[in-house]
Structures are given as C-alpha cells and as structure tokens.
mmCIF file of C-alpha atoms and ligand atoms in Angstrom:
data_model
loop_
_atom_site.group_PDB
_atom_site.id
_atom_site.type_symbol
_atom_site.label_atom_id
_atom_site.label_comp_id
_atom_site.label_asym_id
_atom_site.label_seq_id
_atom_site.Cartn_x
_atom_site.Cartn_y
_atom_site.Cartn_z
ATOM 1 C CA MET A 1 189.056 162.575 50.866
ATOM 2 C CA ALA A 2 186.213 164.147 48.957
ATOM 3 C CA THR A 3 188.426 167.027 47.835
ATOM 4 C CA HIS A 4 190.316 164.684 45.532
ATOM 5 C CA GLN A 5 187.252 163.761 43.506
ATOM 6 C CA LEU A 6 187.819 165.025 39.985
ATOM 7 C CA GLY A 7 184.124 165.363 39.228
ATOM 8 C CA ARG A 8 184.446 164.389 35.574
ATOM 9 C CA SER A 9 185.213 161.296 33.555
ATOM 10 C CA SER A 10 186.456 162.757 30.287
ATOM 11 C CA PHE A 11 190.013 163.996 29.963
ATOM 12 C CA GLY A 12 192.018 165.639 27.219
ATOM 13 C CA ASP A 13 190.988 166.039 23.610
ATOM 14 C CA PRO A 14 190.577 163.020 21.299
ATOM 15 C CA LYS A 15 192.313 164.953 18.538
ATOM 16 C CA ASN A 16 195.514 164.760 20.618
ATOM 17 C CA ALA A 17 195.634 160.957 20.355
ATOM 18 C CA GLY A 18 199.226 159.904 19.786
ATOM 19 C CA ASN A 19 200.596 163.213 21.031
ATOM 20 C CA LEU A 20 203.120 162.240 23.695
ATOM 21 C CA MET A 21 205.898 164.094 25.433
ATOM 22 C CA SER A 22 209.329 162.525 25.406
ATOM 23 C CA ILE A 23 210.534 160.719 28.508
ATOM 24 C CA GLU A 24 213.280 163.378 28.785
ATOM 25 C CA GLU A 25 210.671 166.146 28.764
ATOM 26 C CA ALA A 26 208.578 164.305 31.380
ATOM 27 C CA THR A 27 211.684 163.870 33.534
ATOM 28 C CA VAL A 28 212.324 167.622 33.386
ATOM 29 C CA LEU A 29 208.752 168.218 34.566
ATOM 30 C CA LEU A 30 209.211 165.649 37.315
ATOM 31 C CA ASN A 31 212.467 167.172 38.554
ATOM 32 C CA ASP A 32 210.878 170.597 38.507
ATOM 33 C CA TRP A 33 207.641 169.660 40.261
ATOM 34 C CA VAL A 34 208.917 167.038 42.705
ATOM 35 C CA PRO A 35 211.870 168.076 44.900
ATOM 36 C CA ASN A 36 211.461 164.957 47.055
ATOM 37 C CA GLU A 37 213.895 162.380 45.731
ATOM 38 C CA ARG A 38 212.074 159.404 47.231
ATOM 39 C CA LEU A 39 208.800 160.455 45.620
ATOM 40 C CA ARG A 40 210.567 160.896 42.282
ATOM 41 C CA LEU A 41 212.018 157.413 42.668
ATOM 42 C CA HIS A 42 208.510 156.044 43.316
ATOM 43 C CA MET A 43 207.313 157.486 40.014
ATOM 44 C CA LYS A 44 210.373 156.222 38.140
ATOM 45 C CA GLN A 45 209.801 152.764 39.576
ATOM 46 C CA VAL A 46 206.121 152.717 38.621
ATOM 47 C CA ALA A 47 207.143 153.951 35.149
ATOM 48 C CA ALA A 48 209.669 151.130 34.739
ATOM 49 C CA VAL A 49 207.161 148.485 35.829
ATOM 50 C CA MET A 50 204.444 149.946 33.578
ATOM 51 C CA LYS A 51 206.771 150.050 30.565
ATOM 52 C CA GLY A 52 207.960 146.497 31.245
ATOM 53 C CA TRP A 53 204.405 145.232 31.576
ATOM 54 C CA ALA A 54 203.297 146.943 28.351
ATOM 55 C CA ILE A 55 206.129 145.421 26.344
ATOM 56 C CA GLU A 56 206.374 141.976 27.913
ATOM 57 C CA LYS A 57 202.756 141.219 28.775
ATOM 58 C CA GLU A 58 200.724 143.305 26.346
ATOM 59 C CA GLY A 59 203.017 143.206 23.302
ATOM 60 C CA ALA A 60 202.958 146.995 23.138
ATOM 61 C CA ASP A 61 204.696 148.869 20.321
ATOM 62 C CA ASP A 62 207.044 151.793 21.098
ATOM 63 C CA ILE A 63 204.320 154.461 21.136
ATOM 64 C CA SER A 64 202.028 152.437 23.347
ATOM 65 C CA ALA A 65 204.849 151.509 25.734
ATOM 66 C CA GLN A 66 205.730 155.200 25.965
ATOM 67 C CA LYS A 67 202.140 155.968 27.030
ATOM 68 C CA TRP A 68 202.380 153.424 29.851
ATOM 69 C CA GLU A 69 205.765 154.771 30.889
ATOM 70 C CA LEU A 70 204.615 158.416 30.824
ATOM 71 C CA ALA A 71 201.531 157.678 32.911
ATOM 72 C CA GLY A 72 203.729 155.943 35.477
ATOM 73 C CA LEU A 73 206.310 158.711 35.461
ATOM 74 C CA LEU A 74 203.822 161.529 36.026
ATOM 75 C CA HIS A 75 200.960 159.953 38.006
ATOM 76 C CA ASP A 76 201.910 161.619 41.322
ATOM 77 C CA ALA A 77 203.748 164.637 39.848
ATOM 78 C CA ASP A 78 201.539 167.173 41.656
ATOM 79 C CA TRP A 79 201.357 165.307 44.966
ATOM 80 C CA GLU A 80 204.207 167.091 46.743
ATOM 81 C CA LYS A 81 203.356 170.697 45.831
ATOM 82 C CA TYR A 82 199.560 170.407 45.654
ATOM 83 C CA PRO A 83 198.534 167.640 48.075
ATOM 84 C CA ASP A 84 194.981 168.976 48.369
ATOM 85 C CA ASP A 85 194.531 169.092 44.613
ATOM 86 C CA HIS A 86 196.494 165.949 43.812
ATOM 87 C CA CYS A 87 195.787 164.618 40.361
ATOM 88 C CA ARG A 88 193.745 167.630 39.196
ATOM 89 C CA ILE A 89 196.820 169.844 38.728
ATOM 90 C CA ILE A 90 198.911 167.404 36.701
ATOM 91 C CA ILE A 91 195.851 166.478 34.626
ATOM 92 C CA GLU A 92 195.235 170.130 33.761
ATOM 93 C CA GLU A 93 198.918 170.577 32.927
ATOM 94 C CA LEU A 94 198.855 167.611 30.537
ATOM 95 C CA GLU A 95 195.629 168.875 28.960
ATOM 96 C CA ARG A 96 197.275 172.267 28.479
ATOM 97 C CA ARG A 97 200.190 170.522 26.766
ATOM 98 C CA ASN A 98 197.757 168.662 24.446
ATOM 99 C CA ILE A 99 198.867 165.223 25.620
ATOM 100 C CA ASP A 100 197.144 162.019 24.457
ATOM 101 C CA PRO A 101 193.854 161.575 26.370
ATOM 102 C CA GLU A 102 194.667 157.937 27.197
ATOM 103 C CA VAL A 103 197.707 159.021 29.233
ATOM 104 C CA ILE A 104 195.630 161.591 31.093
ATOM 105 C CA HIS A 105 192.767 159.176 31.753
ATOM 106 C CA CYS A 106 195.248 156.619 33.057
ATOM 107 C CA ILE A 107 196.590 159.126 35.596
ATOM 108 C CA ALA A 108 193.056 160.214 36.506
ATOM 109 C CA SER A 109 192.010 156.630 37.235
ATOM 110 C CA HIS A 110 195.021 155.486 39.275
ATOM 111 C CA GLY A 111 192.996 155.702 42.485
ATOM 112 C CA PRO A 112 189.267 155.303 41.734
ATOM 113 C CA GLY A 113 188.343 155.511 45.418
ATOM 114 C CA TYR A 114 190.009 158.935 45.675
ATOM 115 C CA PHE A 115 189.547 160.528 42.283
ATOM 116 C CA GLY A 116 186.185 159.020 41.348
ATOM 117 C CA VAL A 117 187.359 157.875 37.917
ATOM 118 C CA GLU A 118 187.013 154.215 36.994
ATOM 119 C CA PRO A 119 189.936 152.462 35.270
ATOM 120 C CA LEU A 120 188.738 151.490 31.773
ATOM 121 C CA ASN A 121 191.481 149.961 29.646
ATOM 122 C CA THR A 122 194.316 147.614 30.649
ATOM 123 C CA MET A 123 196.754 150.493 31.105
ATOM 124 C CA ASP A 124 194.363 152.165 33.577
ATOM 125 C CA LYS A 125 193.800 148.939 35.483
ATOM 126 C CA MET A 126 197.485 148.104 35.665
ATOM 127 C CA ILE A 127 198.598 151.480 37.035
ATOM 128 C CA TYR A 128 195.988 151.027 39.762
ATOM 129 C CA ALA A 129 197.320 147.541 40.523
ATOM 130 C CA ILE A 130 201.001 148.480 40.314
ATOM 131 C CA ASP A 131 201.088 151.864 42.094
ATOM 132 C CA GLU A 132 200.437 150.947 45.725
ATOM 133 C CA LEU A 133 202.122 147.561 45.473
ATOM 134 C CA SER A 134 205.267 149.116 44.009
ATOM 135 C CA GLY A 135 205.512 151.555 46.915
ATOM 136 C CA PHE A 136 204.816 148.782 49.400
ATOM 137 C CA ILE A 137 207.532 146.546 47.949
ATOM 138 C CA HIS A 138 210.021 149.408 47.988
ATOM 139 C CA ALA A 139 209.216 150.071 51.656
ATOM 140 C CA ALA A 140 209.856 146.381 52.350
ATOM 141 C CA ALA A 141 213.196 146.504 50.499
ATOM 142 C CA LEU A 142 214.335 149.628 52.364
ATOM 143 C CA ILE A 143 214.241 147.948 55.763
ATOM 144 C CA ARG A 144 216.552 145.144 54.577
ATOM 145 C CA PRO A 145 220.351 145.497 54.747
ATOM 146 C CA THR A 146 220.641 143.989 51.256
ATOM 147 C CA LEU A 147 217.647 145.915 49.898
ATOM 148 C CA TYR A 148 216.206 144.025 46.904
ATOM 149 C CA GLU A 149 218.813 141.296 46.951
ATOM 150 C CA GLY A 150 217.166 138.151 48.286
ATOM 151 C CA LEU A 151 213.809 139.866 48.765
ATOM 152 C CA GLU A 152 211.246 137.073 48.579
ATOM 153 C CA ILE A 153 207.653 137.111 47.393
ATOM 154 C CA LYS A 154 206.516 135.319 50.551
ATOM 155 C CA SER A 155 208.022 138.072 52.703
ATOM 156 C CA ILE A 156 205.946 140.655 50.813
ATOM 157 C CA LEU A 157 202.821 138.509 51.215
ATOM 158 C CA LYS A 158 203.478 138.260 54.945
ATOM 159 C CA LYS A 159 203.968 142.019 55.292
ATOM 160 C CA LEU A 160 200.725 142.649 53.414
ATOM 161 C CA LYS A 161 199.000 140.665 56.173
ATOM 162 C CA THR A 162 200.736 142.770 58.832
ATOM 163 C CA PRO A 163 198.602 145.929 59.159
ATOM 164 C CA SER A 164 201.283 147.843 61.089
ATOM 165 C CA PHE A 165 203.806 147.514 58.260
ATOM 166 C CA ALA A 166 203.535 150.468 55.834
ATOM 167 C CA ALA A 167 200.157 151.131 57.436
ATOM 168 C CA GLN A 168 199.380 153.952 54.998
ATOM 169 C CA VAL A 169 199.219 151.474 52.119
ATOM 170 C CA ASN A 170 195.584 150.523 51.636
ATOM 171 C CA ARG A 171 195.451 146.717 51.246
ATOM 172 C CA GLU A 172 191.833 146.886 50.091
ATOM 173 C CA ASP A 173 192.862 149.089 47.161
ATOM 174 C CA ILE A 174 195.494 146.546 46.147
ATOM 175 C CA MET A 175 192.966 143.695 46.283
ATOM 176 C CA ASP A 176 190.329 145.760 44.477
ATOM 177 C CA ALA A 177 192.840 146.561 41.734
ATOM 178 C CA LEU A 178 193.883 142.923 41.392
ATOM 179 C CA SER A 179 190.262 141.817 41.129
ATOM 180 C CA ARG A 180 190.003 143.917 37.962
ATOM 181 C CA VAL A 181 192.951 142.282 36.201
ATOM 182 C CA ASP A 182 193.557 138.622 35.634
ATOM 183 C CA VAL A 183 196.898 138.574 37.419
ATOM 184 C CA PRO A 184 197.720 136.575 40.567
ATOM 185 C CA LEU A 185 199.154 138.693 43.387
ATOM 186 C CA GLU A 186 202.324 136.568 43.574
ATOM 187 C CA ASN A 187 203.033 137.080 39.877
ATOM 188 C CA LEU A 188 202.600 140.821 40.077
ATOM 189 C CA ILE A 189 204.864 141.048 43.131
ATOM 190 C CA ALA A 190 207.573 139.090 41.282
ATOM 191 C CA PHE A 191 207.214 141.284 38.192
ATOM 192 C CA ILE A 192 207.426 144.487 40.211
ATOM 193 C CA ILE A 193 210.520 143.376 42.143
ATOM 194 C CA GLU A 194 212.263 142.382 38.917
ATOM 195 C CA HIS A 195 211.479 145.626 37.085
ATOM 196 C CA GLN A 196 212.023 148.200 39.810
ATOM 197 C CA LYS A 197 214.987 146.849 41.748
ATOM 198 C CA GLU A 198 217.592 148.540 39.514
ATOM 199 C CA ILE A 199 215.813 151.875 39.252
ATOM 200 C CA LYS A 200 217.655 154.731 40.879
HETATM 201 FE FE1 FE2 B 1 201.877 156.548 43.189
#
C-alpha cells in the first residue's frame, strides 16, 4: 500500500504544543466525516482505551490524557471518505487547525508499515498496539450472544491463532507493536476489554 506512505516524519508546528481541540469538537468532526456508525464506534473505543491507559498506566494529567484521547478519537477519521489518502487528509486537517504536533504525530505513526512513520513516544507506541487489537476484540465480542459479558482473554488468544478469524487484522502488526512496549499481550487484551466494553 505504497500510496499510504506519508513521505515525511515531521508534523504540525511546535509552537502549537498544548493546543488541543475539545472532545466535543472532535466528536463533531467525527460525526461529520464518518457516516459509518461501526467505524465511529471503533474510534470511540480506541479513544477510551487510550485515555484509560494514559491516566491509569502513565499517570497522565488532564491535558496529556486529552491528547491520548483525541489521537484515538480521530486516528481513522478520513478512512471512510478518503480510503486512498487515509491518514494524510486528517493530518492536514489537524495541521490546518493548529493542533498540538504530538497528537498529529501519534495519528501519523499508528501504522508504521503503511504510513512510513515510526512511533516515537509512549503515546505513539500505544496507539499502534491498541488499534488493531481493539478492533479484533470487538469483532470477537460481536459474534457472541452476550457480547463482552464473559468474554475471556484465552478466547481472544485462541482467535489470534486462527488466521481465518477477522483475517484482515494483521497479527504481525500486533506483535510488532507489542515488541515496542513492555506490555504482555494478555494484560493489554484485559485492559482493552475492560475499557471498551461499555462504549457505545
Ligand atoms: Fe483504527
């Protein structure tokens, strides 16, 4: 997917550090840009897991947690309308809105194999680790009559070893992402289930 390569590694303007949009404003953008409800839910789930991780695992303050949440909420915002230019369009929109470069870099690095941007800080590395796994876990919940209720970590592990299940989810990306953070797969699965199960 060479077309997705962003061809640069610097995003936004350092003078915009700390300049965030509100979650309400980001939700308006999301509703406007993403008609597909399931895709919107994916971004809301990743946002909830990112925010939870920032606060609980990284001791983030409100501003920092909002950066994690915003990156999660907007990381695929251009995917539905601009699949061939995915990531570039939302990045340019956030640059136009003078958003904090860390948020933009985080979005730009959420798939290094596709966008050609390496995750640098913990926020970058965690969105890479959380994104695909969050979608995979949601797919696993959707095929169960009770959805998230009773969904076990071992069932997710088993499905990850079943190539035909959610075949579009790249297992190598998940393992590559995990190798960059010091988090066991089981722990991340448990954290994701806990933080996204109530998101609607
Ligand atoms: Fe995503």
